[in-house]
Amino acid sequence: MKYICLSSFLLAFSIAAFAQKADLVLTNGNIVTLKQKGDRAQAMAIAGDKIIAEGSVQEISKYIGKSTKVIDLKGKTVLPGFNDVHQHPAPLYTFDKPYATLELDTVTSMKNLIALLKRKAAITPKGMLIRGVGYNETKLGGQPIRDSLDKASADHPIIISHVSGHLSAANSMLMEMNGIDENTADPAGGAFERYPNSKRPDGICKEVAASYLHKSKQIKYPSKPTTDEEMEGYRKYFNNVLASGVTSIGDAWTTPEKVVIYRKLVAEGFPMRFNVLMGTPYAADLISGKIQRSNTDHLRIQGVKVIHGNSLSGKTCWLYEPYDMINPVTGKKDYYGIPPARSQASLDSLFLAIHKAGLQIACHSNGDREIDMVISAIEKAQKAVPRGDARHRIEHCSITNQEILDKIKADGIVPVFHCYMYELGEKMQVYGEKRMAMLHPTKTAMDMGIVYALHSDAPISPYPAMIRLGSAVNRKTKDGGIVIGANQRIDAEDAIKAYTYGGAYTTFEEGKKGRLIAGQLADLMVLDQDPTTIDSDKIYDIKVMMTVAGGRVVFGK
């Protein structure tokens, strides 16, 4: 018996002596591994950019060597870094810079909007364009029509975009510069709002109509930032994203110029992981190889973003049944949204070209009538050129029904659901109770075994991980506390999985990130509270204490 005990001791000592030593060990924590639901570890060992072990404090102690950095978590909770697979990143500049675009998402009245635009006009040369993004007409008390914007300046053209990104508001100067008047017809896929009982446009330009605001050659655009200023602006943006607990992002409409920026960031060792979806105008260059593909841990260029359909929060997406609202034009409930500009045949042709090239399709689509067109185009592409596990995506995938979800599952499509009820849920009332029960149907999809991801669509809604997590779990509006689609609520751990493993699955990377297990990339966040046990209404207030990306502490201590 003594011999056996001695042998066991020597074996254990030998394993400990020869165990790989970690560069970083996190210990005494509450680590949500996502190995399976409810699985927790107390400690984790990291070597290089990967996790080499997770388990109890005692099990992980053998990985501690003389040069190992040990962080005592003191009971804090650890989650995988969030993967926000659909954003629209932009550099951050100070207010005084002429090229700085005004952030309007926090403006809470028309009076304050006008005052902010006046401040910008005061430091902007006369005749130069003033730009803003993210206005919310609910907060303002109404749409900022040209009459309101004219109060800000009659000496500057002004354009501000809606929080949805699918409407723009212009002052009279900009409307007149572009020749938009009562004789201007609504373009296919867009519309100009008009004054009541009049054909005169009121300055609100929907969907494709907003492009008319940039046609005049008389528009004086602000000078562009230098390359160094632009790079620094992107570093500021992505450092803020990292500090919020997000370690991977998807840029869901990338230009060749932005690809250059991403390559520079990766070359300098910036720790964010980028998944690039080229905008449709650049699909041919990606297919031909003019834009080089990439498939590394820090930069993936493997897909094309297509826009087919319109806006949910902007109330322009195309539906089978009319909106639950009075059409201001007819006085009846006969408004179905704005049909997409692209025909089914054109969509089929575009999807086939992308699919045939071995690329991933990520298609923006909100209305049920739009989504059916997207699914049909994917099915036709697969029939023409069968491709296993293509994982084509539907971005937002908002107004659904059981038939749509059945097709999504059968076709292996990945829905990338929005979760912005916290900020924009009050705009969902126009869809009626029946449709809200299948709006961003996270619970139904999960029960069906459909793997899906969640996203912020920043700047449409803020990217911080705990705000997005709270919104996904609660589905409550921020101001009124109204629940949108209570039947689609999921618990915190399932929402975490959608934002981590689901995000990784969406980008074909579930084998390397999205869970905190041996062999995966060491991307994680440390929180001051556990979102899986706290009152769900308090998830928004959880603080990110530390972010680790690729085994390096990139925020906090």
Coordinates of C-alpha atoms in Angstrom, one line a residue:
M1 CA 0.0 0.0 0.0
K2 CA 2.9 2.4 0.9
Y3 CA 4.6 1.6 -2.4
I4 CA 1.4 2.4 -4.4
C5 CA 0.9 5.7 -2.5
L6 CA 4.6 6.7 -3.1
S7 CA 4.2 5.8 -6.8
S8 CA 1.1 7.9 -7.1
F9 CA 2.9 10.8 -5.4
L10 CA 5.9 10.6 -7.7
L11 CA 3.6 10.4 -10.8
A12 CA 1.7 13.5 -9.7
F13 CA 5.0 15.3 -8.9
S14 CA 6.3 14.3 -12.3
I15 CA 3.2 15.6 -14.2
A16 CA 3.4 18.9 -12.2
A17 CA 7.1 19.2 -12.9
F18 CA 6.8 18.7 -16.7
A19 CA 3.5 20.5 -17.2
Q20 CA 3.7 23.3 -19.7
K21 CA 4.1 26.6 -17.9
A22 CA 1.7 29.3 -18.5
D23 CA 2.4 32.9 -19.4
L24 CA -0.8 34.0 -17.6
V25 CA -3.0 32.3 -15.0
L26 CA -6.3 33.6 -13.8
T27 CA -7.3 32.1 -10.5
N28 CA -10.1 32.2 -7.9
G29 CA -12.7 33.2 -10.4
N30 CA -16.1 32.2 -11.7
I31 CA -15.3 31.3 -15.3
V32 CA -18.3 30.7 -17.6
T33 CA -16.6 28.2 -20.0
L34 CA -19.6 27.5 -22.3
K35 CA -18.3 23.9 -22.5
Q36 CA -21.8 23.0 -21.7
K37 CA -24.6 25.0 -20.1
G38 CA -23.8 25.6 -16.4
D39 CA -20.2 24.6 -16.7
R40 CA -17.9 26.7 -14.5
A41 CA -14.1 26.7 -13.8
Q42 CA -12.2 28.4 -11.0
A43 CA -9.0 29.0 -12.9
M44 CA -7.5 29.1 -16.3
A45 CA -4.0 28.8 -17.8
I46 CA -2.9 30.7 -20.9
A47 CA 0.3 30.3 -23.0
G48 CA 0.9 32.6 -25.9
D49 CA -2.5 33.5 -27.3
K50 CA -4.3 30.3 -26.4
I51 CA -5.9 28.7 -23.4
I52 CA -4.0 25.6 -22.3
A53 CA -6.2 24.5 -19.4
E54 CA -9.2 25.4 -17.3
G55 CA -10.3 23.8 -14.1
S56 CA -10.0 24.1 -10.3
V57 CA -7.5 26.3 -8.6
Q58 CA -5.5 23.2 -7.6
E59 CA -5.6 21.7 -11.1
I60 CA -4.3 24.9 -12.7
S61 CA -1.6 25.6 -10.1
K62 CA 0.7 23.2 -11.8
Y63 CA 0.9 25.5 -14.8
I64 CA 2.4 28.3 -12.7
G65 CA 6.1 28.8 -13.2
K66 CA 8.7 31.4 -12.2
S67 CA 7.7 33.8 -15.0
T68 CA 4.0 33.2 -15.0
K69 CA 1.8 36.3 -14.4
V70 CA -0.9 35.3 -11.9
I71 CA -4.1 37.4 -11.6
D72 CA -6.3 36.7 -8.5
L73 CA -9.8 37.3 -9.7
K74 CA -11.2 37.4 -6.2
G75 CA -14.4 35.7 -7.3
K76 CA -15.1 37.9 -10.3
T77 CA -16.9 36.4 -13.3
V78 CA -15.1 35.7 -16.6
L79 CA -16.9 35.4 -20.0
P80 CA -15.5 34.8 -23.5
G81 CA -14.9 38.0 -25.4
F82 CA -18.0 39.0 -27.3
N83 CA -18.0 38.7 -31.1
D84 CA -20.1 41.6 -32.5
V85 CA -20.4 40.2 -36.0
H86 CA -22.1 43.2 -37.5
Q87 CA -20.9 46.7 -36.9
H88 CA -20.2 49.8 -39.0
P89 CA -16.9 51.0 -37.3
A90 CA -15.9 54.7 -37.8
P91 CA -13.0 56.7 -36.5
L92 CA -13.5 59.0 -33.5
Y93 CA -12.6 62.7 -33.8
T94 CA -13.0 65.6 -31.5
F95 CA -15.9 68.0 -32.0
D96 CA -13.8 70.8 -33.4
K97 CA -12.4 68.8 -36.3
P98 CA -14.1 69.9 -39.6
Y99 CA -14.5 66.3 -40.7
A100 CA -16.0 65.2 -37.3
T101 CA -19.5 63.9 -37.8
L102 CA -22.0 64.8 -34.9
E103 CA -23.2 61.8 -32.8
L104 CA -26.9 62.4 -32.2
D105 CA -28.0 59.3 -30.4
T106 CA -28.1 61.0 -27.0
V107 CA -29.9 64.2 -28.2
T108 CA -33.3 64.3 -26.4
S109 CA -35.2 67.2 -27.9
M110 CA -35.5 69.2 -31.1
K111 CA -34.3 72.3 -29.2
N112 CA -31.1 70.5 -28.2
L113 CA -30.6 69.2 -31.7
I114 CA -30.9 72.7 -33.2
A115 CA -28.5 74.1 -30.5
L116 CA -25.9 71.4 -31.2
L117 CA -26.1 72.0 -35.0
K118 CA -25.7 75.8 -34.3
R119 CA -22.6 75.1 -32.3
K120 CA -21.1 73.1 -35.2
A121 CA -22.1 75.8 -37.7
A122 CA -20.3 78.4 -35.7
I123 CA -17.0 76.7 -36.2
T124 CA -17.6 75.5 -39.8
P125 CA -16.8 77.7 -42.8
K126 CA -20.0 79.0 -44.5
G127 CA -21.2 76.8 -47.4
M128 CA -19.5 73.6 -45.9
L129 CA -21.6 70.5 -45.3
I130 CA -22.5 69.7 -41.7
R131 CA -23.2 66.0 -40.9
G132 CA -24.7 64.1 -38.1
V133 CA -25.7 60.5 -37.4
G134 CA -28.1 58.6 -35.2
Y135 CA -31.0 61.0 -34.6
N136 CA -34.1 59.4 -33.0
E137 CA -37.3 61.1 -33.8
T138 CA -39.0 59.5 -30.7
K139 CA -36.6 61.4 -28.5
L140 CA -36.8 64.6 -30.5
G141 CA -40.6 64.6 -30.4
G142 CA -40.9 64.3 -34.2
Q143 CA -38.9 64.1 -37.4
P144 CA -36.3 66.9 -37.9
I145 CA -37.9 68.2 -41.2
R146 CA -36.2 71.0 -43.1
D147 CA -38.1 73.7 -41.2
S148 CA -36.4 72.6 -38.0
L149 CA -32.9 72.2 -39.5
D150 CA -33.2 75.6 -41.2
K151 CA -33.2 77.1 -37.7
A152 CA -29.8 75.7 -37.2
S153 CA -28.2 77.4 -40.2
A154 CA -29.2 78.9 -43.5
D155 CA -25.6 79.2 -44.5
H156 CA -24.6 75.6 -44.4
P157 CA -26.1 72.5 -46.1
I158 CA -27.1 70.0 -43.3
I159 CA -27.7 66.3 -43.5
I160 CA -28.3 64.1 -40.5
S161 CA -29.1 60.4 -40.7
H162 CA -31.7 58.4 -38.7
V163 CA -30.7 55.9 -36.0
S164 CA -31.7 53.2 -38.4
G165 CA -29.3 54.5 -41.0
H166 CA -32.1 54.2 -43.6
L167 CA -33.5 57.7 -43.5
S168 CA -31.8 61.1 -43.8
A169 CA -33.0 64.6 -43.0
A170 CA -31.8 67.7 -44.9
N171 CA -32.3 71.4 -44.5
S172 CA -33.6 73.6 -47.3
M173 CA -30.2 74.6 -48.5
L174 CA -29.1 71.1 -49.2
M175 CA -32.5 70.1 -50.8
E176 CA -32.3 73.1 -53.1
M177 CA -28.7 72.5 -54.0
N178 CA -29.7 69.0 -55.2
G179 CA -32.8 70.2 -57.1
I180 CA -35.2 68.2 -54.9
D181 CA -38.7 69.8 -55.2
E182 CA -42.3 68.9 -55.8
N183 CA -41.5 67.7 -59.3
T184 CA -39.0 65.1 -58.0
A185 CA -40.4 61.6 -58.3
D186 CA -39.8 58.9 -55.7
P187 CA -37.1 56.6 -56.9
A188 CA -37.4 52.8 -57.0
G189 CA -36.6 51.6 -53.5
G190 CA -37.0 55.0 -51.8
A191 CA -39.3 57.8 -51.0
F192 CA -39.4 61.5 -50.2
E193 CA -41.7 62.4 -47.4
R194 CA -44.0 65.3 -48.3
Y195 CA -45.8 68.0 -46.4
P196 CA -49.5 67.2 -45.7
N197 CA -51.7 67.9 -48.7
S198 CA -48.7 68.9 -50.8
K199 CA -46.1 67.4 -53.1
R200 CA -43.3 69.5 -51.6
P201 CA -40.7 67.3 -50.0
D202 CA -40.3 68.1 -46.2
G203 CA -36.6 67.1 -46.0
I204 CA -37.0 63.5 -44.8
C205 CA -35.5 61.2 -47.5
K206 CA -36.1 57.4 -47.1
E207 CA -33.8 54.6 -48.4
V208 CA -32.5 55.2 -51.9
A209 CA -34.0 58.7 -51.9
A210 CA -31.3 59.8 -49.5
S211 CA -28.6 59.3 -52.2
Y212 CA -30.1 62.3 -54.0
L213 CA -28.7 64.5 -51.2
H214 CA -25.2 63.9 -52.5
K215 CA -25.7 64.5 -56.3
S216 CA -24.8 68.2 -56.5
K217 CA -21.3 69.1 -57.4
Q218 CA -21.7 72.4 -55.5
I219 CA -21.6 70.6 -52.2
K220 CA -18.4 71.6 -50.2
Y221 CA -17.3 68.6 -48.2
P222 CA -15.0 69.1 -45.2
S223 CA -11.3 68.3 -45.7
K224 CA -10.3 64.7 -45.0
P225 CA -8.2 63.7 -42.1
T226 CA -4.6 62.8 -42.7
T227 CA -3.7 59.1 -42.7
D228 CA -2.2 59.4 -39.2
E229 CA -5.3 61.2 -37.9
E230 CA -7.6 58.6 -39.4
M231 CA -5.5 55.7 -38.0
E232 CA -5.5 57.3 -34.6
G233 CA -9.3 57.8 -34.9
Y234 CA -9.8 54.0 -35.6
R235 CA -7.5 53.1 -32.7
K236 CA -9.6 55.2 -30.3
Y237 CA -12.8 53.5 -31.6
F238 CA -11.5 50.0 -31.3
N239 CA -9.8 50.5 -27.9
N240 CA -13.2 51.6 -26.6
V241 CA -14.8 48.5 -28.1
L242 CA -12.2 46.3 -26.4
A243 CA -12.8 48.1 -23.1
S244 CA -16.5 47.2 -23.4
G245 CA -15.7 43.4 -23.6
V246 CA -15.9 42.9 -27.3
T247 CA -12.8 41.3 -28.8
S248 CA -14.0 40.4 -32.3
I249 CA -16.0 42.6 -34.7
G250 CA -17.5 42.3 -38.2
D251 CA -17.4 45.3 -40.5
A252 CA -20.7 44.9 -42.4
W253 CA -19.9 47.1 -45.4
T254 CA -16.3 47.5 -46.1
T255 CA -14.5 49.5 -48.8
P256 CA -11.1 48.9 -50.3
E257 CA -9.9 51.9 -48.4
K258 CA -11.0 50.4 -45.1
V259 CA -9.3 47.1 -46.0
V260 CA -6.0 49.1 -46.1
I261 CA -6.7 50.4 -42.6
Y262 CA -7.5 46.9 -41.2
R263 CA -4.3 45.5 -42.7
K264 CA -2.3 48.3 -41.1
L265 CA -3.9 47.7 -37.7
V266 CA -3.2 44.0 -37.9
A267 CA 0.4 44.6 -39.0
E268 CA 1.1 46.8 -36.0
G269 CA -0.3 44.1 -33.7
F270 CA -3.6 45.8 -32.7
P271 CA -5.4 43.1 -30.6
M272 CA -8.9 43.4 -32.1
R273 CA -10.0 40.6 -34.5
F274 CA -11.7 41.8 -37.7
N275 CA -14.1 40.0 -40.0
V276 CA -14.6 42.0 -43.1
L277 CA -17.6 41.9 -45.3
M278 CA -17.0 43.8 -48.6
G279 CA -19.8 46.0 -49.8
T280 CA -21.6 44.8 -52.9
P281 CA -20.0 47.3 -55.3
Y282 CA -16.6 45.6 -54.5
A283 CA -17.9 42.0 -54.8
A284 CA -16.5 41.6 -58.3
D285 CA -13.0 42.7 -57.1
L286 CA -13.1 40.2 -54.3
I287 CA -14.2 37.4 -56.6
S288 CA -11.5 38.3 -59.2
G289 CA -8.8 38.5 -56.6
K290 CA -8.1 42.2 -57.1
I291 CA -9.1 42.5 -53.4
Q292 CA -7.0 39.8 -51.7
R293 CA -8.9 37.4 -49.4
S294 CA -7.6 36.7 -45.9
N295 CA -8.3 34.0 -43.4
T296 CA -6.1 34.6 -40.3
D297 CA -7.0 34.9 -36.6
H298 CA -7.0 38.7 -36.8
L299 CA -8.3 39.4 -40.3
R300 CA -10.9 37.5 -42.3
I301 CA -12.0 38.8 -45.7
Q302 CA -14.2 36.0 -46.9
G303 CA -17.7 37.5 -47.5
V304 CA -19.9 40.1 -49.2
K305 CA -22.5 42.3 -47.6
V306 CA -25.6 42.7 -49.7
I307 CA -28.5 45.0 -48.9
H308 CA -31.9 43.6 -49.9
G309 CA -34.7 45.3 -48.1
N310 CA -35.1 48.3 -45.9
S311 CA -35.4 49.3 -42.2
L312 CA -37.2 47.9 -39.2
S313 CA -36.9 50.9 -36.9
G314 CA -37.2 53.3 -39.8
K315 CA -40.5 51.6 -40.7
T316 CA -39.6 51.0 -44.4
C317 CA -39.1 47.2 -44.5
W318 CA -41.4 45.4 -46.9
L319 CA -44.2 43.2 -45.4
Y320 CA -46.8 40.8 -46.6
E321 CA -49.5 42.4 -44.3
P322 CA -49.8 46.2 -43.7
Y323 CA -48.2 48.0 -40.8
D324 CA -50.4 48.4 -37.8
M325 CA -50.5 52.2 -38.4
I326 CA -52.3 54.8 -40.4
N327 CA -50.8 55.6 -43.7
P328 CA -50.5 59.4 -43.6
V329 CA -50.9 59.5 -47.4
T330 CA -54.2 57.6 -47.6
G331 CA -55.5 57.8 -44.0
K332 CA -55.9 54.0 -44.0
K333 CA -54.0 51.0 -42.7
D334 CA -52.6 50.2 -46.2
Y335 CA -48.9 50.8 -45.8
Y336 CA -46.7 47.8 -46.6
G337 CA -43.3 49.5 -46.5
I338 CA -41.0 50.2 -49.5
P339 CA -40.2 47.3 -51.9
P340 CA -36.5 46.6 -52.5
A341 CA -35.0 48.3 -55.5
R342 CA -33.4 45.0 -56.7
S343 CA -35.7 42.4 -58.5
Q344 CA -35.7 38.7 -57.6
A345 CA -33.9 37.9 -60.9
S346 CA -31.2 40.5 -60.1
L347 CA -30.8 39.2 -56.5
D348 CA -30.6 35.6 -57.8
S349 CA -27.8 36.6 -60.2
L350 CA -25.8 38.4 -57.6
F351 CA -26.1 35.6 -55.0
L352 CA -25.0 33.0 -57.6
A353 CA -21.9 34.9 -58.5
I354 CA -20.9 35.3 -54.8
H355 CA -21.8 31.7 -53.9
K356 CA -20.0 30.2 -56.9
A357 CA -16.8 32.0 -55.9
G358 CA -16.8 30.2 -52.5
L359 CA -17.6 33.4 -50.6
Q360 CA -20.1 33.9 -47.8
I361 CA -23.2 36.0 -48.4
A362 CA -24.3 38.3 -45.6
C363 CA -27.6 39.9 -46.6
H364 CA -29.4 42.7 -44.8
S365 CA -33.1 41.9 -44.8
N366 CA -35.8 42.9 -42.3
G367 CA -39.3 42.4 -43.6
D368 CA -40.8 38.9 -44.1
R369 CA -41.5 39.7 -47.8
E370 CA -37.8 40.6 -48.2
I371 CA -36.5 37.7 -46.3
D372 CA -38.4 35.2 -48.5
M373 CA -36.7 36.7 -51.5
V374 CA -33.3 36.3 -49.9
I375 CA -34.0 32.6 -48.9
S376 CA -35.2 31.9 -52.5
A377 CA -32.0 33.4 -54.0
I378 CA -29.8 31.3 -51.6
E379 CA -31.8 28.1 -52.5
K380 CA -31.4 28.8 -56.2
A381 CA -27.6 29.4 -55.8
Q382 CA -27.2 26.1 -53.9
K383 CA -29.2 24.2 -56.4
A384 CA -27.1 25.5 -59.3
V385 CA -23.8 25.0 -57.4
P386 CA -24.1 22.7 -54.4
R387 CA -21.8 23.8 -51.6
G388 CA -21.9 22.1 -48.2
D389 CA -21.9 24.3 -45.0
A390 CA -21.9 27.6 -46.9
R391 CA -23.4 29.4 -43.8
H392 CA -24.9 32.2 -45.8
R393 CA -26.2 34.8 -43.4
I394 CA -29.4 36.9 -43.1
E395 CA -28.5 40.1 -41.2
H396 CA -31.1 41.4 -38.7
C397 CA -33.7 38.8 -40.0
S398 CA -36.3 40.7 -38.1
I399 CA -40.0 40.0 -39.2
T400 CA -40.2 36.2 -39.4
N401 CA -42.7 33.4 -39.2
Q402 CA -42.5 29.6 -38.7
E403 CA -42.2 28.9 -42.4
I404 CA -39.2 31.3 -42.7
L405 CA -37.5 29.6 -39.7
D406 CA -38.2 26.1 -41.2
K407 CA -36.5 27.2 -44.4
I408 CA -33.6 28.8 -42.6
K409 CA -32.9 25.5 -40.7
A410 CA -33.3 23.3 -43.8
D411 CA -31.0 25.5 -45.8
G412 CA -28.3 25.9 -43.2
I413 CA -28.7 29.7 -43.2
V414 CA -27.3 31.6 -40.2
P415 CA -29.6 34.3 -38.9
V416 CA -27.8 37.3 -37.3
F417 CA -30.5 38.8 -35.1
H418 CA -30.7 42.3 -33.8
C419 CA -31.2 42.8 -30.0
Y420 CA -31.8 46.6 -29.8
M421 CA -35.2 46.5 -28.0
Y422 CA -33.5 48.5 -25.1
E423 CA -32.9 51.5 -27.4
L424 CA -35.4 51.2 -30.2
G425 CA -38.1 48.8 -28.9
E426 CA -40.7 51.6 -28.8
K427 CA -40.6 51.7 -32.6
M428 CA -41.8 48.1 -32.9
Q429 CA -45.4 48.8 -31.9
V430 CA -46.2 49.5 -35.6
Y431 CA -45.8 45.8 -36.4
G432 CA -48.6 44.6 -34.1
E433 CA -48.6 41.9 -31.5
K434 CA -48.7 38.9 -33.9
R435 CA -45.5 40.0 -35.7
M436 CA -43.8 41.0 -32.5
A437 CA -44.1 37.5 -31.2
M438 CA -41.8 36.4 -34.1
L439 CA -39.6 39.5 -34.2
H440 CA -35.9 38.5 -33.8
P441 CA -37.1 35.0 -32.7
T442 CA -34.2 34.0 -30.5
K443 CA -36.1 31.5 -28.3
T444 CA -37.9 29.8 -31.2
A445 CA -34.7 29.5 -33.2
M446 CA -32.8 28.1 -30.2
D447 CA -35.5 25.5 -29.5
M448 CA -35.3 24.5 -33.2
G449 CA -31.5 24.0 -33.0
I450 CA -30.7 26.9 -35.2
V451 CA -27.3 28.4 -34.5
Y452 CA -27.6 32.2 -34.6
A453 CA -25.6 35.2 -33.6
L454 CA -26.5 38.6 -32.1
H455 CA -25.1 42.0 -33.0
S456 CA -25.2 45.7 -32.2
D457 CA -25.2 47.1 -35.8
A458 CA -23.3 50.0 -34.1
P459 CA -23.8 52.9 -34.3
I460 CA -27.5 51.8 -34.8
S461 CA -27.3 50.6 -31.2
P462 CA -24.3 50.8 -28.8
Y463 CA -21.8 48.0 -28.9
P464 CA -20.9 47.6 -25.1
A465 CA -21.3 43.9 -24.3
M466 CA -23.4 44.3 -21.1
I467 CA -25.9 46.7 -22.7
R468 CA -26.4 44.3 -25.6
L469 CA -26.6 41.3 -23.3
G470 CA -29.2 43.0 -21.1
S471 CA -31.2 43.9 -24.2
A472 CA -31.1 40.3 -25.5
V473 CA -32.2 38.9 -22.2
N474 CA -34.9 41.4 -21.2
R475 CA -36.3 42.6 -24.6
K476 CA -37.4 45.7 -22.7
T477 CA -37.5 49.3 -23.8
K478 CA -35.2 51.6 -21.9
D479 CA -37.7 54.4 -21.1
G480 CA -41.1 52.6 -20.8
G481 CA -40.0 49.2 -19.8
I482 CA -42.3 47.6 -22.4
V483 CA -41.4 44.0 -23.3
I484 CA -41.2 43.3 -27.0
G485 CA -41.9 39.7 -27.8
A486 CA -41.8 38.2 -24.3
N487 CA -42.1 34.7 -25.7
Q488 CA -38.7 35.1 -27.3
R489 CA -36.8 35.9 -24.2
I490 CA -33.7 33.7 -23.5
D491 CA -31.7 33.5 -20.3
A492 CA -28.3 35.2 -19.8
E493 CA -26.1 32.1 -20.5
D494 CA -27.9 31.4 -23.8
A495 CA -27.5 35.0 -24.8
I496 CA -23.8 34.9 -23.9
K497 CA -23.5 31.8 -26.1
A498 CA -25.2 33.6 -29.0
Y499 CA -22.8 36.5 -28.7
T500 CA -19.7 34.3 -28.4
Y501 CA -20.0 30.8 -29.8
G502 CA -22.8 31.9 -32.1
G503 CA -20.6 34.7 -33.4
A504 CA -17.7 32.4 -33.9
Y505 CA -19.9 29.9 -35.8
T506 CA -21.1 32.7 -38.0
T507 CA -17.5 33.3 -39.1
F508 CA -16.5 29.6 -39.3
E509 CA -14.3 30.0 -36.2
E510 CA -16.1 28.0 -33.5
G511 CA -13.2 25.7 -33.4
K512 CA -10.9 28.4 -32.2
K513 CA -12.9 31.0 -30.2
G514 CA -16.2 31.6 -28.5
R515 CA -15.6 29.3 -25.5
L516 CA -13.1 29.3 -22.6
I517 CA -11.7 25.9 -23.1
A518 CA -8.3 24.4 -23.8
G519 CA -7.1 25.0 -27.3
Q520 CA -9.2 28.1 -28.0
L521 CA -7.9 31.7 -28.3
A522 CA -7.6 33.5 -25.0
D523 CA -10.1 36.3 -25.6
L524 CA -12.2 37.1 -22.5
M525 CA -13.6 39.7 -20.2
V526 CA -13.6 40.0 -16.4
L527 CA -16.8 41.3 -14.9
D528 CA -17.6 42.7 -11.4
Q529 CA -20.8 40.6 -11.3
D530 CA -22.3 37.4 -12.7
P531 CA -24.9 38.2 -15.4
T532 CA -26.2 34.6 -15.1
T533 CA -27.3 35.1 -11.5
I534 CA -27.9 38.8 -11.1
D535 CA -31.4 40.3 -11.5
S536 CA -31.6 40.6 -15.3
D537 CA -32.7 44.3 -15.1
K538 CA -29.3 45.0 -13.6
I539 CA -27.2 43.4 -16.3
Y540 CA -26.8 46.7 -18.1
D541 CA -24.9 48.1 -15.0
I542 CA -22.3 45.3 -14.8
K543 CA -18.8 46.7 -15.2
V544 CA -16.1 45.2 -17.4
M545 CA -13.0 45.2 -15.2
M546 CA -10.6 43.7 -17.7
T547 CA -10.4 42.5 -21.3
V548 CA -7.8 40.0 -22.4
A549 CA -7.3 39.5 -26.2
G550 CA -4.9 36.8 -27.5
G551 CA -3.6 36.2 -24.0
R552 CA -2.7 39.9 -23.5
V553 CA -4.4 42.3 -21.0
V554 CA -5.6 45.1 -23.3
F555 CA -7.9 46.8 -20.8
G556 CA -7.8 47.1 -17.1
K557 CA -5.2 45.5 -14.8

